[in-house]
Short mmCIF file of C-alpha atoms in Angstrom, two decimals:
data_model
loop_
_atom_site.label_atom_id
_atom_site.label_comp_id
_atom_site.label_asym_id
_atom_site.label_seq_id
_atom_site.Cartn_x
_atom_site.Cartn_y
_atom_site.Cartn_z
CA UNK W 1 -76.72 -263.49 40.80
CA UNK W 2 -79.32 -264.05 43.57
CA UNK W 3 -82.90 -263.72 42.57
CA UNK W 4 -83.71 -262.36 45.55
CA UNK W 5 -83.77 -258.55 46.26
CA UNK W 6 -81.03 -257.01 48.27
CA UNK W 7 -82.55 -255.74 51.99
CA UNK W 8 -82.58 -252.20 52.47
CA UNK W 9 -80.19 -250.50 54.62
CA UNK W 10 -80.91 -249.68 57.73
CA UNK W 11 -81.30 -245.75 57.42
CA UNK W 12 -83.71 -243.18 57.88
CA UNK W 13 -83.78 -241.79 54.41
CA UNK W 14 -83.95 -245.22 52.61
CA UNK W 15 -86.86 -246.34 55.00
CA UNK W 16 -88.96 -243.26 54.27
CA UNK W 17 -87.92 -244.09 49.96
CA UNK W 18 -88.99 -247.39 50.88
CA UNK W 19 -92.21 -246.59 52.03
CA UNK W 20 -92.75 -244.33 49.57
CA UNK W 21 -91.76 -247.01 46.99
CA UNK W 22 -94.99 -249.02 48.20
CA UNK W 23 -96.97 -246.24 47.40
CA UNK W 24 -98.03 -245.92 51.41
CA UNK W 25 -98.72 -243.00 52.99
CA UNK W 26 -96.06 -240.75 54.05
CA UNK W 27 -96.53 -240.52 57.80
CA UNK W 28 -95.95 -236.32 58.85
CA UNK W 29 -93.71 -238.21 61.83
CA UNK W 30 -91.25 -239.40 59.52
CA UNK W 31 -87.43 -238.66 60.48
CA UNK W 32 -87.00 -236.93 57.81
CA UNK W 33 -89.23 -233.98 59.24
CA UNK W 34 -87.04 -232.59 62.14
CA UNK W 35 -88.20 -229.69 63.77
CA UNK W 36 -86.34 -226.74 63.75
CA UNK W 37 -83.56 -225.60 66.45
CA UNK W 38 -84.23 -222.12 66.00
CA UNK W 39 -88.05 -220.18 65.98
CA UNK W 40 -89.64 -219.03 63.53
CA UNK W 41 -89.24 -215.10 63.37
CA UNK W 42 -92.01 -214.44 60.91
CA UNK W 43 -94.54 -214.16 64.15
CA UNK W 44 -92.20 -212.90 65.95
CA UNK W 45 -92.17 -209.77 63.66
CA UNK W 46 -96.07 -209.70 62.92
CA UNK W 47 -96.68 -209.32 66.50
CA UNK W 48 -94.26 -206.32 67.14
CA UNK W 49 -95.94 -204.76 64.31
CA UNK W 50 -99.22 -205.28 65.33
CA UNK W 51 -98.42 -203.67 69.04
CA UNK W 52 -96.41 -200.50 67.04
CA UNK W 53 -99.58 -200.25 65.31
CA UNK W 54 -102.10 -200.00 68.37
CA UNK W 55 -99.09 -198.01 69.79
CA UNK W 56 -99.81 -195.31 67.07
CA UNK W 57 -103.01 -195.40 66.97
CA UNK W 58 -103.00 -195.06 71.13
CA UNK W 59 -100.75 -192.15 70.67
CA UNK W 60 -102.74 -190.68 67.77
CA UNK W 61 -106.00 -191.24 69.66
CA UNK W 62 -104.82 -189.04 72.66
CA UNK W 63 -103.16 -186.48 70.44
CA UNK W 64 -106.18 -185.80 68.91
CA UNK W 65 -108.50 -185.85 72.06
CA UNK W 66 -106.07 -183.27 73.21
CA UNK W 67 -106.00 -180.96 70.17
CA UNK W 68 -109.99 -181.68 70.22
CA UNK W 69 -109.64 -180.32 74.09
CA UNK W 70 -107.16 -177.22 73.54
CA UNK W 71 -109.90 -175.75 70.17
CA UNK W 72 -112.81 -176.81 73.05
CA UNK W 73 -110.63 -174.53 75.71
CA UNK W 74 -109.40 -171.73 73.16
CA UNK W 75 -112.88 -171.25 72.32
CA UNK W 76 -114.98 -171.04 75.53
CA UNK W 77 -116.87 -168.74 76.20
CA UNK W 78 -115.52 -165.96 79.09
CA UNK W 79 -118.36 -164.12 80.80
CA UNK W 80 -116.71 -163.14 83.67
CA UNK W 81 -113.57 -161.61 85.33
CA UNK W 82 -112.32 -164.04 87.39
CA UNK W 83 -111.85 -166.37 83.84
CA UNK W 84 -109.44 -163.89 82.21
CA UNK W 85 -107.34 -162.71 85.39
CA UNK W 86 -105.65 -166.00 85.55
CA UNK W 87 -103.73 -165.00 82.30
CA UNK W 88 -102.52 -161.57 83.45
CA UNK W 89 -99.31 -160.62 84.66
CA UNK W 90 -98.93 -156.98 86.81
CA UNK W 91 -95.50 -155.84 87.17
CA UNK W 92 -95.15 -152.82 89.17
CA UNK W 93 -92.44 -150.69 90.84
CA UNK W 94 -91.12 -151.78 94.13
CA UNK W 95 -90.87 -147.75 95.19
CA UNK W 96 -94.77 -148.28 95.16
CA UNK W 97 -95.23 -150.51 98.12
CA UNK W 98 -91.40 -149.75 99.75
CA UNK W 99 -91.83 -149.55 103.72
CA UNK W 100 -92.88 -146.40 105.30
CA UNK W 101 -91.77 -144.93 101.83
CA UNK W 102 -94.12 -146.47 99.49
CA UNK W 103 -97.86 -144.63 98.61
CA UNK W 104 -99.28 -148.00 98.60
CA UNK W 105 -97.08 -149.97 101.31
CA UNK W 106 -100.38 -149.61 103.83
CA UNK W 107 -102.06 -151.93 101.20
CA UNK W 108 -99.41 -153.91 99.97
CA UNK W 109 -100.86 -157.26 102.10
CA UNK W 110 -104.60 -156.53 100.75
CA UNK W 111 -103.67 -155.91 97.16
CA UNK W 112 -101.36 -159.10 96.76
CA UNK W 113 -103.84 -161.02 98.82
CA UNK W 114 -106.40 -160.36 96.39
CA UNK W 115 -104.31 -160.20 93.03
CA UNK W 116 -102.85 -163.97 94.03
CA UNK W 117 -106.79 -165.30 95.00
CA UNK W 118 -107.93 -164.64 91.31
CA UNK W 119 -104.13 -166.06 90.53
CA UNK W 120 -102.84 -163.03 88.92
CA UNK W 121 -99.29 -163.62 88.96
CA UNK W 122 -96.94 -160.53 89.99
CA UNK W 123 -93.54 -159.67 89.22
CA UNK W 124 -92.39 -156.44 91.22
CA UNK W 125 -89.94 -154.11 89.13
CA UNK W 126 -86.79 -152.74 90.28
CA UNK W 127 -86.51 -149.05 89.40
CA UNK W 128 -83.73 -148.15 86.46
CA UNK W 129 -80.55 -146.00 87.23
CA UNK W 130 -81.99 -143.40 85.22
CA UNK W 131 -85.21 -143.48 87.54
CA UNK W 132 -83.18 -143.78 90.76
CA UNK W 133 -82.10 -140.38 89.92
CA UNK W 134 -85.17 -138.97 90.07
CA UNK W 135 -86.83 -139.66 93.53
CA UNK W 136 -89.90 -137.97 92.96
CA UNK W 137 -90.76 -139.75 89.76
CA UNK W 138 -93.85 -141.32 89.63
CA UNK W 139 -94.56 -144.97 90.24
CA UNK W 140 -95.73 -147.15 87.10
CA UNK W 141 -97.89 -150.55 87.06
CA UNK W 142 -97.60 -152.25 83.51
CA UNK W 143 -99.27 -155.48 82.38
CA UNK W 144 -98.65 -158.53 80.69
CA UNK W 145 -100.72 -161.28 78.94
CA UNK W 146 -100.56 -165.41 78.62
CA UNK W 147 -101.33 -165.77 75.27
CA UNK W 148 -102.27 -169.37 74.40
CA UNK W 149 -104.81 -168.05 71.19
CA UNK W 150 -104.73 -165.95 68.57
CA UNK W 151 -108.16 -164.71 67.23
CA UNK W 152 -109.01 -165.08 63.48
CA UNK W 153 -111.24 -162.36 62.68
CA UNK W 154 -112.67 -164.12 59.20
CA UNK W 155 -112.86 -167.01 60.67
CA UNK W 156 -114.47 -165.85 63.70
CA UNK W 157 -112.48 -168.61 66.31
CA UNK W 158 -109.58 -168.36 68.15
CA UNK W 159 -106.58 -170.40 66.78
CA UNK W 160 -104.49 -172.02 69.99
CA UNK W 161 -101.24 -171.63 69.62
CA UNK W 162 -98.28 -174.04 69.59
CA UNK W 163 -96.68 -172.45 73.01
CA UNK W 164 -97.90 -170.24 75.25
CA UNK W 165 -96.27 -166.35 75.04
CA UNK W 166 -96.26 -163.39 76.64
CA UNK W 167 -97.72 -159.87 75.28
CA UNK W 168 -97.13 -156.23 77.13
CA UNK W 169 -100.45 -154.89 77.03
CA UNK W 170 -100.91 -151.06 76.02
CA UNK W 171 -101.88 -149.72 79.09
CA UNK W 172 -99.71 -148.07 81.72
CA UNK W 173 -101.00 -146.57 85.05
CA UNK W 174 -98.95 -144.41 87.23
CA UNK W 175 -99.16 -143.86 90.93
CA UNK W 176 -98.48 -140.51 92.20
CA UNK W 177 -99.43 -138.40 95.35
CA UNK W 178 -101.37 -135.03 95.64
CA UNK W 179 -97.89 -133.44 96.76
CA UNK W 180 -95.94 -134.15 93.78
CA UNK W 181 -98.42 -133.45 91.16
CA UNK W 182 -98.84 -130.04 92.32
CA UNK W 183 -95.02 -129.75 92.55
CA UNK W 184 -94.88 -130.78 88.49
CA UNK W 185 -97.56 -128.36 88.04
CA UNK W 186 -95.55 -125.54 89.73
CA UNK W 187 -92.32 -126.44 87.77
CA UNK W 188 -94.30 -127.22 84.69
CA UNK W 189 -92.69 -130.73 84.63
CA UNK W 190 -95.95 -132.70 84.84
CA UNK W 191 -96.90 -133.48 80.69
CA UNK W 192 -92.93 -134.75 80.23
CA UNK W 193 -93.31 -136.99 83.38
CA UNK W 194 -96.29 -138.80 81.42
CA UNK W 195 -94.37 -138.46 78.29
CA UNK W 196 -91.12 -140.01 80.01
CA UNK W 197 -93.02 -143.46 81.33
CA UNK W 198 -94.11 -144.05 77.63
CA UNK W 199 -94.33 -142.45 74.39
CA UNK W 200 -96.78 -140.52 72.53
CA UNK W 201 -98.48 -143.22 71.04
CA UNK W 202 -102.61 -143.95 69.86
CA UNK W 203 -102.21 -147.47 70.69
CA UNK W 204 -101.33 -146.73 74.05
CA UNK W 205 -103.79 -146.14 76.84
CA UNK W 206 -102.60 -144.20 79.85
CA UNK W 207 -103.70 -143.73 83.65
CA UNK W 208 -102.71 -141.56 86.72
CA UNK W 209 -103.91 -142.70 89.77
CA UNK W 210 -103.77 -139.80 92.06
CA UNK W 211 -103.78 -139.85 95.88
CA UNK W 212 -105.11 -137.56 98.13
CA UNK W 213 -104.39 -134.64 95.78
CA UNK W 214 -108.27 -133.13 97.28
CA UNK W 215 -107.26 -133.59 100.35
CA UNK W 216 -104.08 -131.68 99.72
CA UNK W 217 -105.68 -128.78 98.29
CA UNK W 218 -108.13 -128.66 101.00
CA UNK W 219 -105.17 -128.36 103.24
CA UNK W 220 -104.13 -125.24 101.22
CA UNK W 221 -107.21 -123.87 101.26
CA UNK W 222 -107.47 -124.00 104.85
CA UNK W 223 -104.18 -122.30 104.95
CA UNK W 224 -105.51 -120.30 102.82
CA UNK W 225 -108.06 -119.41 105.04
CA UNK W 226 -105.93 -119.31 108.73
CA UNK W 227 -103.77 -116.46 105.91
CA UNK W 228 -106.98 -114.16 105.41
CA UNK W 229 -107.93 -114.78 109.23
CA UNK W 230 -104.10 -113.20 110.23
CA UNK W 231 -104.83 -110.69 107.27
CA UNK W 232 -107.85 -109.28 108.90
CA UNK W 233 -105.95 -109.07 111.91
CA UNK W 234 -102.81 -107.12 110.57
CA UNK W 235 -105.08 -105.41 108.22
CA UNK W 236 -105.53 -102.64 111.75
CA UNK W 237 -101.83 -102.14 110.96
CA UNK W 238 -101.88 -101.69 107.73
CA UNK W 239 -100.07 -104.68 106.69
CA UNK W 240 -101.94 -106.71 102.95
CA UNK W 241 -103.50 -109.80 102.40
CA UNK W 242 -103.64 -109.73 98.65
CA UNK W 243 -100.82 -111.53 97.73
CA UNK W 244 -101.26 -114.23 100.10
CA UNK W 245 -105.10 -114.96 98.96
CA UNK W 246 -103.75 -114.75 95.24
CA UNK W 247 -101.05 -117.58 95.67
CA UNK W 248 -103.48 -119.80 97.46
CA UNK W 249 -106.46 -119.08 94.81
CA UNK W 250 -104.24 -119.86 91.63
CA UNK W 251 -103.09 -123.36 92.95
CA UNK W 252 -106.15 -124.79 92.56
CA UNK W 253 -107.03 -123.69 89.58
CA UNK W 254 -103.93 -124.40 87.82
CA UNK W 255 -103.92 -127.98 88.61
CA UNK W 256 -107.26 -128.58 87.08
CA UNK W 257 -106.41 -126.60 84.24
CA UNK W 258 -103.19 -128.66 83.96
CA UNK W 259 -104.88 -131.92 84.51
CA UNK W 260 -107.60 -131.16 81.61
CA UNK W 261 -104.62 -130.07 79.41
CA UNK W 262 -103.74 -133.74 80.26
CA UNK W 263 -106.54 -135.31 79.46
CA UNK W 264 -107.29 -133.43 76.50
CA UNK W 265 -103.47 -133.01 74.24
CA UNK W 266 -101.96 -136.23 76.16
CA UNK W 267 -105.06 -138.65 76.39
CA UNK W 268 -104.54 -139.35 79.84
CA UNK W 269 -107.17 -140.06 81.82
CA UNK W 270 -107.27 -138.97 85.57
CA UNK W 271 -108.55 -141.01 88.45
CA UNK W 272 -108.40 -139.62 91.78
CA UNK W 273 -108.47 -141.40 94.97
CA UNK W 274 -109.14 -139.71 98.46
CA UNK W 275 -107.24 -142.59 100.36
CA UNK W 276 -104.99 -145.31 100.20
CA UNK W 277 -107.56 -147.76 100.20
CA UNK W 278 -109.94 -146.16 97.27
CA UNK W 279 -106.31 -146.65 95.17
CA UNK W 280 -106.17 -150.49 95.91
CA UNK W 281 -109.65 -151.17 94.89
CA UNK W 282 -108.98 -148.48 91.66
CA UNK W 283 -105.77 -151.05 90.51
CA UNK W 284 -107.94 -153.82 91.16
CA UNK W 285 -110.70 -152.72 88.79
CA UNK W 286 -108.34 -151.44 86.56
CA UNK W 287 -106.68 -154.91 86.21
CA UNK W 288 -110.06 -156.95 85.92
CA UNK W 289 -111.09 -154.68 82.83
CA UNK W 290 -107.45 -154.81 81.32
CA UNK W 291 -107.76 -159.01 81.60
CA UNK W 292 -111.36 -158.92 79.98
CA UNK W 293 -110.88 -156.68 77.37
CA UNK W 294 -110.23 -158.63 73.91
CA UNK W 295 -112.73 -160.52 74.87
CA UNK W 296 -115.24 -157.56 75.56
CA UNK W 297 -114.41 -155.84 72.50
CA UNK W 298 -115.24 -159.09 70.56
CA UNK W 299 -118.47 -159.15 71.64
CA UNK W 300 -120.08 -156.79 69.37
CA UNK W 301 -118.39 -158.63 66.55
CA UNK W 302 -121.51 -161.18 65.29
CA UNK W 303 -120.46 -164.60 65.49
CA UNK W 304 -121.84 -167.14 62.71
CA UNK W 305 -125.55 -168.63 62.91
CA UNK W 306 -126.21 -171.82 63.53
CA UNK W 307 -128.37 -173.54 61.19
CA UNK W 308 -130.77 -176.43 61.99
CA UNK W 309 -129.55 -179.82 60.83
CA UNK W 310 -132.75 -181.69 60.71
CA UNK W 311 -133.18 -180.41 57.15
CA UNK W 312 -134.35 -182.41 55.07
CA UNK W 313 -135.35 -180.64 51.49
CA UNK W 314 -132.41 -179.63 49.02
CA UNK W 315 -133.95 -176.33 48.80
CA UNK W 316 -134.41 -175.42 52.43
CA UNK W 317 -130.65 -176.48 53.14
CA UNK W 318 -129.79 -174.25 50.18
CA UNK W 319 -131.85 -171.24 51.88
CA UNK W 320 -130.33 -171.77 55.20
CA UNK W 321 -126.57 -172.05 53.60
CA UNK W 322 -127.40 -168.05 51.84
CA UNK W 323 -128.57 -167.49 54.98
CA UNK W 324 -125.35 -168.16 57.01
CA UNK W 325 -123.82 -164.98 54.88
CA UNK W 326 -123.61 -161.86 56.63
CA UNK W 327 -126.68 -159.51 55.88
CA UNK W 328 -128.58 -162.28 53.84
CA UNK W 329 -132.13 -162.54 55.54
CA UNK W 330 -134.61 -164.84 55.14
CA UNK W 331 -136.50 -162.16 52.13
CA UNK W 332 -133.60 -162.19 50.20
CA UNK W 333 -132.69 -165.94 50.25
CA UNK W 334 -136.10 -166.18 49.05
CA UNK W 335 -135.98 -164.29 46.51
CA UNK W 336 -131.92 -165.66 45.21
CA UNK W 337 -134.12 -169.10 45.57
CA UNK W 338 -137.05 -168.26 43.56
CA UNK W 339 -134.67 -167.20 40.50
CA UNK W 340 -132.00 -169.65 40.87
CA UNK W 341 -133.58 -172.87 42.30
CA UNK W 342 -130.75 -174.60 42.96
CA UNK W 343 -126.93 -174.18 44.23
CA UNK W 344 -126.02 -175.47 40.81
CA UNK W 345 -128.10 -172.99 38.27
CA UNK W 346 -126.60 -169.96 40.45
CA UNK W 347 -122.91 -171.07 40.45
CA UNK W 348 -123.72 -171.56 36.48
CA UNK W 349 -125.42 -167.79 36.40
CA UNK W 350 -122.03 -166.21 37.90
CA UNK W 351 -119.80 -168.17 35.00
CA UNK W 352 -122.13 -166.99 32.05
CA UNK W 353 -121.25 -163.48 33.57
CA UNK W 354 -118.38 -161.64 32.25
CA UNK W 355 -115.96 -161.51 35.20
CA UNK W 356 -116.57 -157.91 35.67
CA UNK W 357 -119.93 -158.51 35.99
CA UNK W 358 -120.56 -161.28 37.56
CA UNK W 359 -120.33 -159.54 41.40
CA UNK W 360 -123.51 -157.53 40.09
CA UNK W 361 -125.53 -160.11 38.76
CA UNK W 362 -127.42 -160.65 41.99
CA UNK W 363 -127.58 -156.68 42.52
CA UNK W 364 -130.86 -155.89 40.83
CA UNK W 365 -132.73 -158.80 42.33
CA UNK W 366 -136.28 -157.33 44.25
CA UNK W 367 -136.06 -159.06 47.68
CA UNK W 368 -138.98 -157.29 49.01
CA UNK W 369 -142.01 -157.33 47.17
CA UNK W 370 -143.96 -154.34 49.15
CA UNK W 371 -141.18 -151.78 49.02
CA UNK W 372 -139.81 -153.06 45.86
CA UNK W 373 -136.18 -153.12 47.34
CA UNK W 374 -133.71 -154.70 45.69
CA UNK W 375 -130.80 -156.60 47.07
CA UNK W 376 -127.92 -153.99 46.51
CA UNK W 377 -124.45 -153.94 45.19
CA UNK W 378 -123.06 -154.51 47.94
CA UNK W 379 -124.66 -157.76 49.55
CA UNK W 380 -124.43 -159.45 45.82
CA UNK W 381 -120.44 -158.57 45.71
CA UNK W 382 -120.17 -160.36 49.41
CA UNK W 383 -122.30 -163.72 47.52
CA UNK W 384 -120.07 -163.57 44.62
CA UNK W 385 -117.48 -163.43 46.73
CA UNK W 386 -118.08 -166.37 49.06
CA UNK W 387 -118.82 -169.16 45.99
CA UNK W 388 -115.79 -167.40 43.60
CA UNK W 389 -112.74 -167.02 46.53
CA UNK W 390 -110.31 -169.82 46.48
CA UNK W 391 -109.01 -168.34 49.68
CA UNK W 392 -110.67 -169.62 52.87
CA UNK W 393 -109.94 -166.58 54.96
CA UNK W 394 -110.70 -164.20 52.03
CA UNK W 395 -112.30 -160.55 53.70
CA UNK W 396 -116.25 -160.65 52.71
CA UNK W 397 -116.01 -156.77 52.19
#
């Protein structure tokens, strides 16, 4: 046996065991450490989520800006016309504005000149079968709304909605000329032409524009008058006058008799225009007040107060948060403060009550010191009822 130690192999493996053996340092360069063929997918994947991530929360950032801008737009405050007319829709009869046929075809340049510059958008109406058999019917105008809101009455906002839709609105006007209303007085067809275009209905709100109908009575007064001039002349031959004046006198007054009946047992009002032009600006105002009315009627409704935020004091934000309820003034926060102190002691007051009698509890309170008035039944139900409800939209009354 040789004393001497076999030599080491000549191999990668052995040289690094070797070295290792000797208790040197393992150099990181060894050829044991190959680097991988293939990369490593762990950053690969970390990166991918990282840009999904700012991805969402891009697309989350702009969906909210644009919810954030549709409440901001819902909400705005309309003070004028020309705001509201963009949303309306006027469809009316073709018959209307039909050449050398129509009342309005004189005007039918002006009033879609005018209707399209406040961009009104208009959608003419071809007449039924059922009104192409009667030729001396009268024209109709409807309307239609782009509803993009819904008002919430408790809540005292308007809601936008998800997509935009269309509402008829309850208003109808028809178009009709001083001939043929005096022709449906004569044949006593008038009241079942309104009742024809539309229903009786409360909801509904109903117009006739009438045309020239003074100007046509004039005319048969004046005829009228030519009769009692040739009267007086045949009178020398003993020929009468009296039923002549007679007809002539009673046509008048039975269309305004007939036209009251109208208004009165139909509620429809009566608008009457000397000339064509008069009508045009009559359908113009007509559609500016039927684009700005839910927002007219909603401004007697009182909208919330807003408080000052610079409060400071526990007991002043208290007072101003009774004072955001309807019909609490400053004297009777006062006084709800002076008894109950705090939010906490009153909320504590109404569960010691018995549950019938807890909506009372704040009824007997003096809020006025001079008069000696106390708060009322009715304005401590509505406190109750705004720190008892569970339900947010809950009626106050």
């Amino acid at each position: 046996m040789p004393s001497s130690p076999m030599p080491w192999p000549k191999s990668p493996t052995l040289r690094l065991t070797g070295q290792t053996s000797t208790k040197e340092p393992v150099s990181t360069h060894a050829p044991l450490f190959f680097p991988s063929s293939s990369p490593d997918p762990l950053p690969k994947r970390r990166r991918a989520a990282a840009t999904n991530s700012k991805v969402t929360v891009k697309e989350a950032r702009v969906q909210a800006l644009a919810d954030r801008q549709r409440w901001r737009e819902a909400n705005r405050t309309r003070h004028r016309k020309s705001d509201t007319m963009r949303d309306l829709i006027m469809q009316w009869d073709t018959s209307l504005f039909a050449p050398n046929t129509g009342l309005l075809h004189k005007v039918h340049d002006t009033v879609n000149e005018r209707l399209t510059s406040e961009m009104v958008t208009i959608e003419p109406r071809e007449p039924s079968l059922a009104d192409q058999l009667h030729p001396d019917r009268f024209g109709t105008v409807r309307f239609k709304r782009k509803v993009r809101s819904r008002y919430d009455p408790v809540q005292k906002w308007w809601e936008p909605l998800a997509e935009e839709i269309c509402i008829s609105e309850p208003t109808l006007v028809m178009v009709a000329g001083g001939e043929q209303v005096l022709r449906a007085v004569e044949d006593g067809s008038l009241a079942d032409r309104i009742s024809t275009n539309v229903p009786d209905h409360p909801q509904t709100q109903r117009l006739l524009l009438i045309i020239g109908l003074d100007t046509h009575l004039r005319h048969l007064r004046n005829q009228a008058n030519r009769a009692f001039a040739a009267g007086v002349r045949q009178q020398i031959q003993g020929q009468g006058m009296a039923t002549v004046i007679k007809h002539h006198e009673q046509a008048g007054e039975k269309v305004e008799r007939a036209l009251l009946q109208l208004q009165l047992q139909h509620r429809c009002h009566v608008v009457r225009a000397v000339t064509v032009d008069e009508a045009a600006e009559w359908l113009y105002a007509i559609a500016s007040d039927v684009s700005f009315r839910p927002y007219k009627l909603l401004q007697s409704v009182p909208m919330a107060r807003r408080s000052t935020k610079t409060l400071t004091d526990s007991k002043e934000i208290y007072r101003a948060m009774l004072e955001e309820i309807p019909r609490c003034t400053p004297n009777v926060s006062s006084a709800i403060v002076h008894r109950y102190p705090s939010l906490r002691l009153l909320l504590d007051a109404f569960d010691a009550c018995v549950p019938e009698e807890a909506p009372q509890l704040l009824a007997s309170l003096v809020c006025d010191g001079r008069t000696q008035r106390s708060l009322g039944l009715q304005l401590s139900r509505r406190i109750y009822a705004v720190f008892s409800s569970q339900d947010a939209k809950a009626s106050l009354e």
